[in-house]
PDB file of C-alpha atoms in Angstrom:
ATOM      1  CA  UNK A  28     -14.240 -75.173  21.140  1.00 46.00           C
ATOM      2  CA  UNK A  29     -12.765 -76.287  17.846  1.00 50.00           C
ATOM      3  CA  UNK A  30     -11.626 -73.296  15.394  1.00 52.00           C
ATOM      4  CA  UNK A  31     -12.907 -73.128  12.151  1.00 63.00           C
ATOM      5  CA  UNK A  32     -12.119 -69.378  11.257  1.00 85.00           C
ATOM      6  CA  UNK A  33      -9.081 -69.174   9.094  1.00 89.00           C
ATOM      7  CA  UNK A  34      -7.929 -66.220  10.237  1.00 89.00           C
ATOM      8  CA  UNK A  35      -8.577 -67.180  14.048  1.00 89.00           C
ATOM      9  CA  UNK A  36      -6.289 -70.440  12.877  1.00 91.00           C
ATOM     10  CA  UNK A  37      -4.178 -68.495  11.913  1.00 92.00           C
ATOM     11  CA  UNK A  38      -3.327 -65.856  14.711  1.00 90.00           C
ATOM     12  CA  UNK A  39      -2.647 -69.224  16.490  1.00 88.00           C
ATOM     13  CA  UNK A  40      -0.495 -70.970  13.598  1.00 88.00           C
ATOM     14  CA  UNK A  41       2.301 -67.888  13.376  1.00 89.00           C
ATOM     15  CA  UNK A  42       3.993 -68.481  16.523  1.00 88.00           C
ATOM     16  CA  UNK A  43       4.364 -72.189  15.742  1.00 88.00           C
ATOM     17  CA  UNK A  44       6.258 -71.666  12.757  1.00 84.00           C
ATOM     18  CA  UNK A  45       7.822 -68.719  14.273  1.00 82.00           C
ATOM     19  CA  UNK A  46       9.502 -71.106  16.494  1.00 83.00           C
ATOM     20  CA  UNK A  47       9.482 -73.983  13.718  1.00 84.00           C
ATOM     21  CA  UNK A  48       9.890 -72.950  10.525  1.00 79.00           C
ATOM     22  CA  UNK A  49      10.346 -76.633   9.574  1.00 84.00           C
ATOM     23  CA  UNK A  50       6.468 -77.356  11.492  1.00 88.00           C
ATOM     24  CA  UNK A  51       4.723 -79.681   9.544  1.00 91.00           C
ATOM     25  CA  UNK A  52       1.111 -79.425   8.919  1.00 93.00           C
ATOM     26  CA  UNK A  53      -0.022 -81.804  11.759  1.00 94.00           C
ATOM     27  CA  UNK A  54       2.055 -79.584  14.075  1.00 93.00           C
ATOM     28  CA  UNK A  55       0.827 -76.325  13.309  1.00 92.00           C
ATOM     29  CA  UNK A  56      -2.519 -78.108  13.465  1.00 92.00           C
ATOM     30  CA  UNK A  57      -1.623 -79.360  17.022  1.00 91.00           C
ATOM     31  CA  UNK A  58      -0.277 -75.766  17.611  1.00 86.00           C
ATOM     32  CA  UNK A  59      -4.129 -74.418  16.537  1.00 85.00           C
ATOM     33  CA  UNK A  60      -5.543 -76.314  18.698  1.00 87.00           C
ATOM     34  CA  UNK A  61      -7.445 -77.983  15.652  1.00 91.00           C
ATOM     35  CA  UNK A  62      -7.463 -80.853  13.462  1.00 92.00           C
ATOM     36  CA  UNK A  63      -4.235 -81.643  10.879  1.00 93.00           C
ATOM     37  CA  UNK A  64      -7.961 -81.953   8.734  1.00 94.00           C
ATOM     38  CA  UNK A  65      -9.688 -78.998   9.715  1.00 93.00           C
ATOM     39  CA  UNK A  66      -6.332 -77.359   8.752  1.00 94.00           C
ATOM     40  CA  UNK A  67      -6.316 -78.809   5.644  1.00 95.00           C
ATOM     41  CA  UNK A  68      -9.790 -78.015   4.737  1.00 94.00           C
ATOM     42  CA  UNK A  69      -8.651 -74.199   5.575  1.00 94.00           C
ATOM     43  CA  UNK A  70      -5.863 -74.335   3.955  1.00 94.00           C
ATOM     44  CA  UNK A  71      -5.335 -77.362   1.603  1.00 95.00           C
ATOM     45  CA  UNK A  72      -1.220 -77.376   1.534  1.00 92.00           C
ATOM     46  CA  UNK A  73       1.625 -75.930   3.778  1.00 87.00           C
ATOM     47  CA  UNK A  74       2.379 -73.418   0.946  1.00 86.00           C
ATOM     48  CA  UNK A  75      -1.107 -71.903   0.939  1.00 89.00           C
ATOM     49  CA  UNK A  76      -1.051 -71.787   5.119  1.00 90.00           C
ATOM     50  CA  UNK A  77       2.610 -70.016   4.579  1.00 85.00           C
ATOM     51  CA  UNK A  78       1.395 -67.609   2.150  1.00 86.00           C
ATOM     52  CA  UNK A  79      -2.183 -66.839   4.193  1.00 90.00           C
ATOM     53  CA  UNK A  80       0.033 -66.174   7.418  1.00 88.00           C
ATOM     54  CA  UNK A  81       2.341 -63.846   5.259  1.00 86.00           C
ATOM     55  CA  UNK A  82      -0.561 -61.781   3.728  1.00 88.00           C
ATOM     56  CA  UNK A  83      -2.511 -61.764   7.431  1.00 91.00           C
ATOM     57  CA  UNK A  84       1.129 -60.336   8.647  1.00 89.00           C
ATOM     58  CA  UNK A  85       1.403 -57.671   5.868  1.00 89.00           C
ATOM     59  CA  UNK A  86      -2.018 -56.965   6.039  1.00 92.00           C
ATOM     60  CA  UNK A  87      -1.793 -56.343   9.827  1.00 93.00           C
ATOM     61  CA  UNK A  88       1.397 -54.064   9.471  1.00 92.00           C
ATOM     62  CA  UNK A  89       0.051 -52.295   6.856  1.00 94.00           C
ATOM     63  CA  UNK A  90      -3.280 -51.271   8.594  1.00 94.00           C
ATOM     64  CA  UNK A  91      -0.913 -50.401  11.972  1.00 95.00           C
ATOM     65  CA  UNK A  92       1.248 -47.838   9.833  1.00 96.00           C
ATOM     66  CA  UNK A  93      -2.438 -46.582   8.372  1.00 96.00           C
ATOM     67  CA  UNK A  94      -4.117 -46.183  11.438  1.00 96.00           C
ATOM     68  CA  UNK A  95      -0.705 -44.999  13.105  1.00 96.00           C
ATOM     69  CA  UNK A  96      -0.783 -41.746  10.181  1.00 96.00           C
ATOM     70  CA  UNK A  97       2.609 -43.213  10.007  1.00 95.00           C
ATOM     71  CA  UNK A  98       3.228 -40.656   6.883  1.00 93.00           C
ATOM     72  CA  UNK A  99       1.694 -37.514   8.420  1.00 94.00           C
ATOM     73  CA  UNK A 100       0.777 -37.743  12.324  1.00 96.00           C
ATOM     74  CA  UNK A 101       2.857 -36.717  15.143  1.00 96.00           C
ATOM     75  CA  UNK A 102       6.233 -38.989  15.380  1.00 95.00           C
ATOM     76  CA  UNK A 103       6.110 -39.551  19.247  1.00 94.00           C
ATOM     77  CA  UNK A 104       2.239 -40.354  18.476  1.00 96.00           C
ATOM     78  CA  UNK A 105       2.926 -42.759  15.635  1.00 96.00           C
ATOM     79  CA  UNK A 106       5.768 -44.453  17.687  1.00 95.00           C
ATOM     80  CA  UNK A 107       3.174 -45.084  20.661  1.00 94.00           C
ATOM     81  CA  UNK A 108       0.279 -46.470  18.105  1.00 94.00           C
ATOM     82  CA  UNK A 109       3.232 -48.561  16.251  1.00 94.00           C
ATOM     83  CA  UNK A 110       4.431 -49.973  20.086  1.00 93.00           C
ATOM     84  CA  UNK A 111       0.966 -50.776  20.896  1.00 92.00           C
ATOM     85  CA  UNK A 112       0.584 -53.002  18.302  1.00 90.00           C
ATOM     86  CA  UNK A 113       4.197 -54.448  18.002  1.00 90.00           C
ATOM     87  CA  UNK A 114       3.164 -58.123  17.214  1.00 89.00           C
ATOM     88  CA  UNK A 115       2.268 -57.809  13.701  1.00 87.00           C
ATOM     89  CA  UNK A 116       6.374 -56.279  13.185  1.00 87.00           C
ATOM     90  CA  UNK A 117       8.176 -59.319  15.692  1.00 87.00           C
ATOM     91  CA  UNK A 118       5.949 -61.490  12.780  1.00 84.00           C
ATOM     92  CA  UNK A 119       6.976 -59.036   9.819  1.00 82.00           C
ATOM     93  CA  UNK A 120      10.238 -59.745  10.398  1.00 79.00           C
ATOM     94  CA  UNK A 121      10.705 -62.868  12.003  1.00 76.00           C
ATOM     95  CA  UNK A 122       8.793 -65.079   9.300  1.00 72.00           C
ATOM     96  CA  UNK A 123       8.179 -62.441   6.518  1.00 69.00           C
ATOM     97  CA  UNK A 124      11.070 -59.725   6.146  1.00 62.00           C
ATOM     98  CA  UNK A 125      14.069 -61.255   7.826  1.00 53.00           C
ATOM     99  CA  UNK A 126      13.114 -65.229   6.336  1.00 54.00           C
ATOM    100  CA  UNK A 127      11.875 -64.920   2.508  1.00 52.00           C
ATOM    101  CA  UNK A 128      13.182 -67.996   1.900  1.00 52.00           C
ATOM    102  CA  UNK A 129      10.322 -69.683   4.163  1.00 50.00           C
ATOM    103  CA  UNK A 130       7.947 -68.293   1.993  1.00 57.00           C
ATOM    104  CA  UNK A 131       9.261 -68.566  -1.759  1.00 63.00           C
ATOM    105  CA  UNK A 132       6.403 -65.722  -3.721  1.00 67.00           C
ATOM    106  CA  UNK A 133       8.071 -62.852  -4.835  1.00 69.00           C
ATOM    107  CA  UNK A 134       5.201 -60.903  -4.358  1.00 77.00           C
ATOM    108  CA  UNK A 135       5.090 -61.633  -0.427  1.00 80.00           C
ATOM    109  CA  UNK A 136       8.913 -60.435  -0.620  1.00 79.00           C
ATOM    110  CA  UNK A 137       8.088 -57.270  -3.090  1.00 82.00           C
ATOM    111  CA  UNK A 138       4.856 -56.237  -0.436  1.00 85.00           C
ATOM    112  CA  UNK A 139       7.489 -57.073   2.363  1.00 86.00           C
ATOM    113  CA  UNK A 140       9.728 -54.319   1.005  1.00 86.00           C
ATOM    114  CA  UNK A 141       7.516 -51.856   0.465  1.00 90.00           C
ATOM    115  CA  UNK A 142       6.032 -52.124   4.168  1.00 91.00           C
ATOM    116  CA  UNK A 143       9.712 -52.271   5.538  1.00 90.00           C
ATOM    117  CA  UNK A 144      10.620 -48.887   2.879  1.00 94.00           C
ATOM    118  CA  UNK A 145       7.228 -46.913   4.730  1.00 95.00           C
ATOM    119  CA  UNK A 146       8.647 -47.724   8.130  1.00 94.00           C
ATOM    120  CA  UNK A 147      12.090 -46.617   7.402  1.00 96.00           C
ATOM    121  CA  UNK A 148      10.564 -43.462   5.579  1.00 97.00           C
ATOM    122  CA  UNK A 149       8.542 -42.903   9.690  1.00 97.00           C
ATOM    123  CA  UNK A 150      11.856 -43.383  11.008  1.00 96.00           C
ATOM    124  CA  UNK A 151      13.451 -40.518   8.894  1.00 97.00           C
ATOM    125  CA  UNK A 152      10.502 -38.364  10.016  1.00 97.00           C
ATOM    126  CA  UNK A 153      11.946 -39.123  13.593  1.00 96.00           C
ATOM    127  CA  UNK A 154      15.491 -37.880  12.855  1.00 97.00           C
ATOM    128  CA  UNK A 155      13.712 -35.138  11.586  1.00 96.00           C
ATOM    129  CA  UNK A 156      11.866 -33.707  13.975  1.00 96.00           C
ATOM    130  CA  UNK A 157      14.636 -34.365  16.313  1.00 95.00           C
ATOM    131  CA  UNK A 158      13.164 -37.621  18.001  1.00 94.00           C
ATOM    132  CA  UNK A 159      15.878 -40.217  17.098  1.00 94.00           C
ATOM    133  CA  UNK A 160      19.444 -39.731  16.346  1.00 93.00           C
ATOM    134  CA  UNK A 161      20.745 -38.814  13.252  1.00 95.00           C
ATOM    135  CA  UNK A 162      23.910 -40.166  13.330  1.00 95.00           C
ATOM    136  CA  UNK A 163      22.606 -44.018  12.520  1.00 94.00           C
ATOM    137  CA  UNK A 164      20.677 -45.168   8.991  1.00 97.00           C
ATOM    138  CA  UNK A 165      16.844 -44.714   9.403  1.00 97.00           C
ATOM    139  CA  UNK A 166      17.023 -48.244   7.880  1.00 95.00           C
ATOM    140  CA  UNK A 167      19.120 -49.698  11.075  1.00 95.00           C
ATOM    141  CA  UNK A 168      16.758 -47.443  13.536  1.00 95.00           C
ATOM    142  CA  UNK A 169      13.711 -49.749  11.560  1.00 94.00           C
ATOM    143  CA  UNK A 170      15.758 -52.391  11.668  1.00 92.00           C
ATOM    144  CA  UNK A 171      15.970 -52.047  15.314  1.00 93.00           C
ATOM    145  CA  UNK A 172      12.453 -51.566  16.179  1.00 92.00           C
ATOM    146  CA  UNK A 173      11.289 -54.742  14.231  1.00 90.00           C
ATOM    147  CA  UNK A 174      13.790 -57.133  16.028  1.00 90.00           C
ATOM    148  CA  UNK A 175      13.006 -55.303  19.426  1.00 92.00           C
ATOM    149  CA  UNK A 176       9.634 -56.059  18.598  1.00 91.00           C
ATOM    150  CA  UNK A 177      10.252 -59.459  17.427  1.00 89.00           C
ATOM    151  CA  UNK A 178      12.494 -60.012  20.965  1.00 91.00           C
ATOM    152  CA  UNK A 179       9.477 -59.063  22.819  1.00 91.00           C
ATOM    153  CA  UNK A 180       6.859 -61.019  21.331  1.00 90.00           C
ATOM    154  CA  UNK A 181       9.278 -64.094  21.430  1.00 89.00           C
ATOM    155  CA  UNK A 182       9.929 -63.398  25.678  1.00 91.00           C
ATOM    156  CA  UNK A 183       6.187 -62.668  25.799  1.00 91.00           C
ATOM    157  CA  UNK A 184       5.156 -66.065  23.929  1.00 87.00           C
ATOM    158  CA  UNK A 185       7.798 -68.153  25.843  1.00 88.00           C
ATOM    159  CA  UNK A 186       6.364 -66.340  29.588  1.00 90.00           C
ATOM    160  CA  UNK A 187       8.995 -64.522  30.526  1.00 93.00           C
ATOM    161  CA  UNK A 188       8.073 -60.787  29.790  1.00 89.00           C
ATOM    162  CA  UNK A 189       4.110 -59.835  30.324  1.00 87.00           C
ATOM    163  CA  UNK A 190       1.871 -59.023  27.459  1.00 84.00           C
ATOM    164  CA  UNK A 191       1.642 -55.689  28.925  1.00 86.00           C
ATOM    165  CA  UNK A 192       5.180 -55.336  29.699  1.00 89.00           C
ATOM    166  CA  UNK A 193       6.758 -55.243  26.027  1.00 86.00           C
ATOM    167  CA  UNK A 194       5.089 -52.021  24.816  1.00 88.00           C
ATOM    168  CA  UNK A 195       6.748 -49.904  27.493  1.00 90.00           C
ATOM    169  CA  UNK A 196       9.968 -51.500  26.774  1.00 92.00           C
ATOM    170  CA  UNK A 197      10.669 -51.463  23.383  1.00 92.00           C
ATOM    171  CA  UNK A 198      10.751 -47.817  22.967  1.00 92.00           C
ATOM    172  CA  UNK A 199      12.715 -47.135  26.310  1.00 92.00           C
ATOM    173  CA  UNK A 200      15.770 -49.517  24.518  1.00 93.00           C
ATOM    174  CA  UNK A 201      14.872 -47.784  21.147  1.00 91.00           C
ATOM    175  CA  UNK A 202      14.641 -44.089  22.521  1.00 91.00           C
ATOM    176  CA  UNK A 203      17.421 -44.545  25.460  1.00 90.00           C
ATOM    177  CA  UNK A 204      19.610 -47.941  24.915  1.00 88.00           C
ATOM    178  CA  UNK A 205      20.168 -50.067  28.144  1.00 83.00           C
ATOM    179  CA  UNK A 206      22.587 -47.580  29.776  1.00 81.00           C
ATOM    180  CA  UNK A 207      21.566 -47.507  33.660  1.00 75.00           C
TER     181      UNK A 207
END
């Protein structure tokens, strides 16, 4: 079955420019399982497909932190909603945060920011309420998360950690470290 959904095109495009940032069009297209013309007809140059995949990202982390009550709801709670839905920060911060270059729009970076800022601002909560230690920036704790995140959708993508796996280990490295 061909896809012809742009957003179906491009939940499949984002991990192959995670792993190519230098994909052209007719490999991303290969990567969709689609035509280099269907892709163009859904997204007429590589810049627009760049920038779609960075809003679709931002969009998804976003709605996590919203539906998380990443401002207001339990911390332990909001860590297990964030966990659950891990992929959209591995892509925040593999293609969007950590690589603004790929994208060049300063409003992708700006929106970026301000997601990155409200998860840093959840992480505070944590040291406040006692959850995570206080002794480390909130903004390295964040830090943290995202690239545990992005480690685990990278092992999950490439087969060797299970879909179902990653959720349970991200926060036993974030909450306990890999001490035996």
């Amino acid at each position: 079955m061909m896809r012809t959904d742009a957003m179906e095109v491009l939940d499949w495009a984002i991990p192959v420019l995670a792993k190519d940032r230098a994909a052209s069009m007719q490999v991303i297209a290969k990567g969709a399982g689609i035509s280099r013309a269907t892709l163009v007809r859904l997204f007429p140059t590589r810049q627009h497909l760049v920038q779609a995949m960075a809003a679709k990202i931002l969009d998804d982390c976003d709605r996590a932190l919203s539906r998380a009550g990443a401002d207001t709801a339990p911390v332990r709670q909001v860590l297990a909603a964030l966990v659950a839905e891990y992929p959209a920060f591995a892509q925040l911060w593999n293609l969007v945060y950590a690589r603004p270059d790929v994208l060049g729009v300063a409003e992708i970076g700006v929106r970026a920011d301000a997601i990155f800022d409200r998860t840093v601002a959840f992480f505070e909560r944590g040291q406040g309420v006692g959850l995570l230690r206080k002794d480390m920036p909130a903004t390295w704790l964040a830090s943290t998360f995202c690239g545990l995140a992005e480690t685990a959708w990278e092992l999950t993508m490439e087969g060797y950690m299970g879909a179902r796996q990653a959720p349970g280990f991200i926060p036993a490295i974030l909450l306990y470290g890999a001490a035996a």
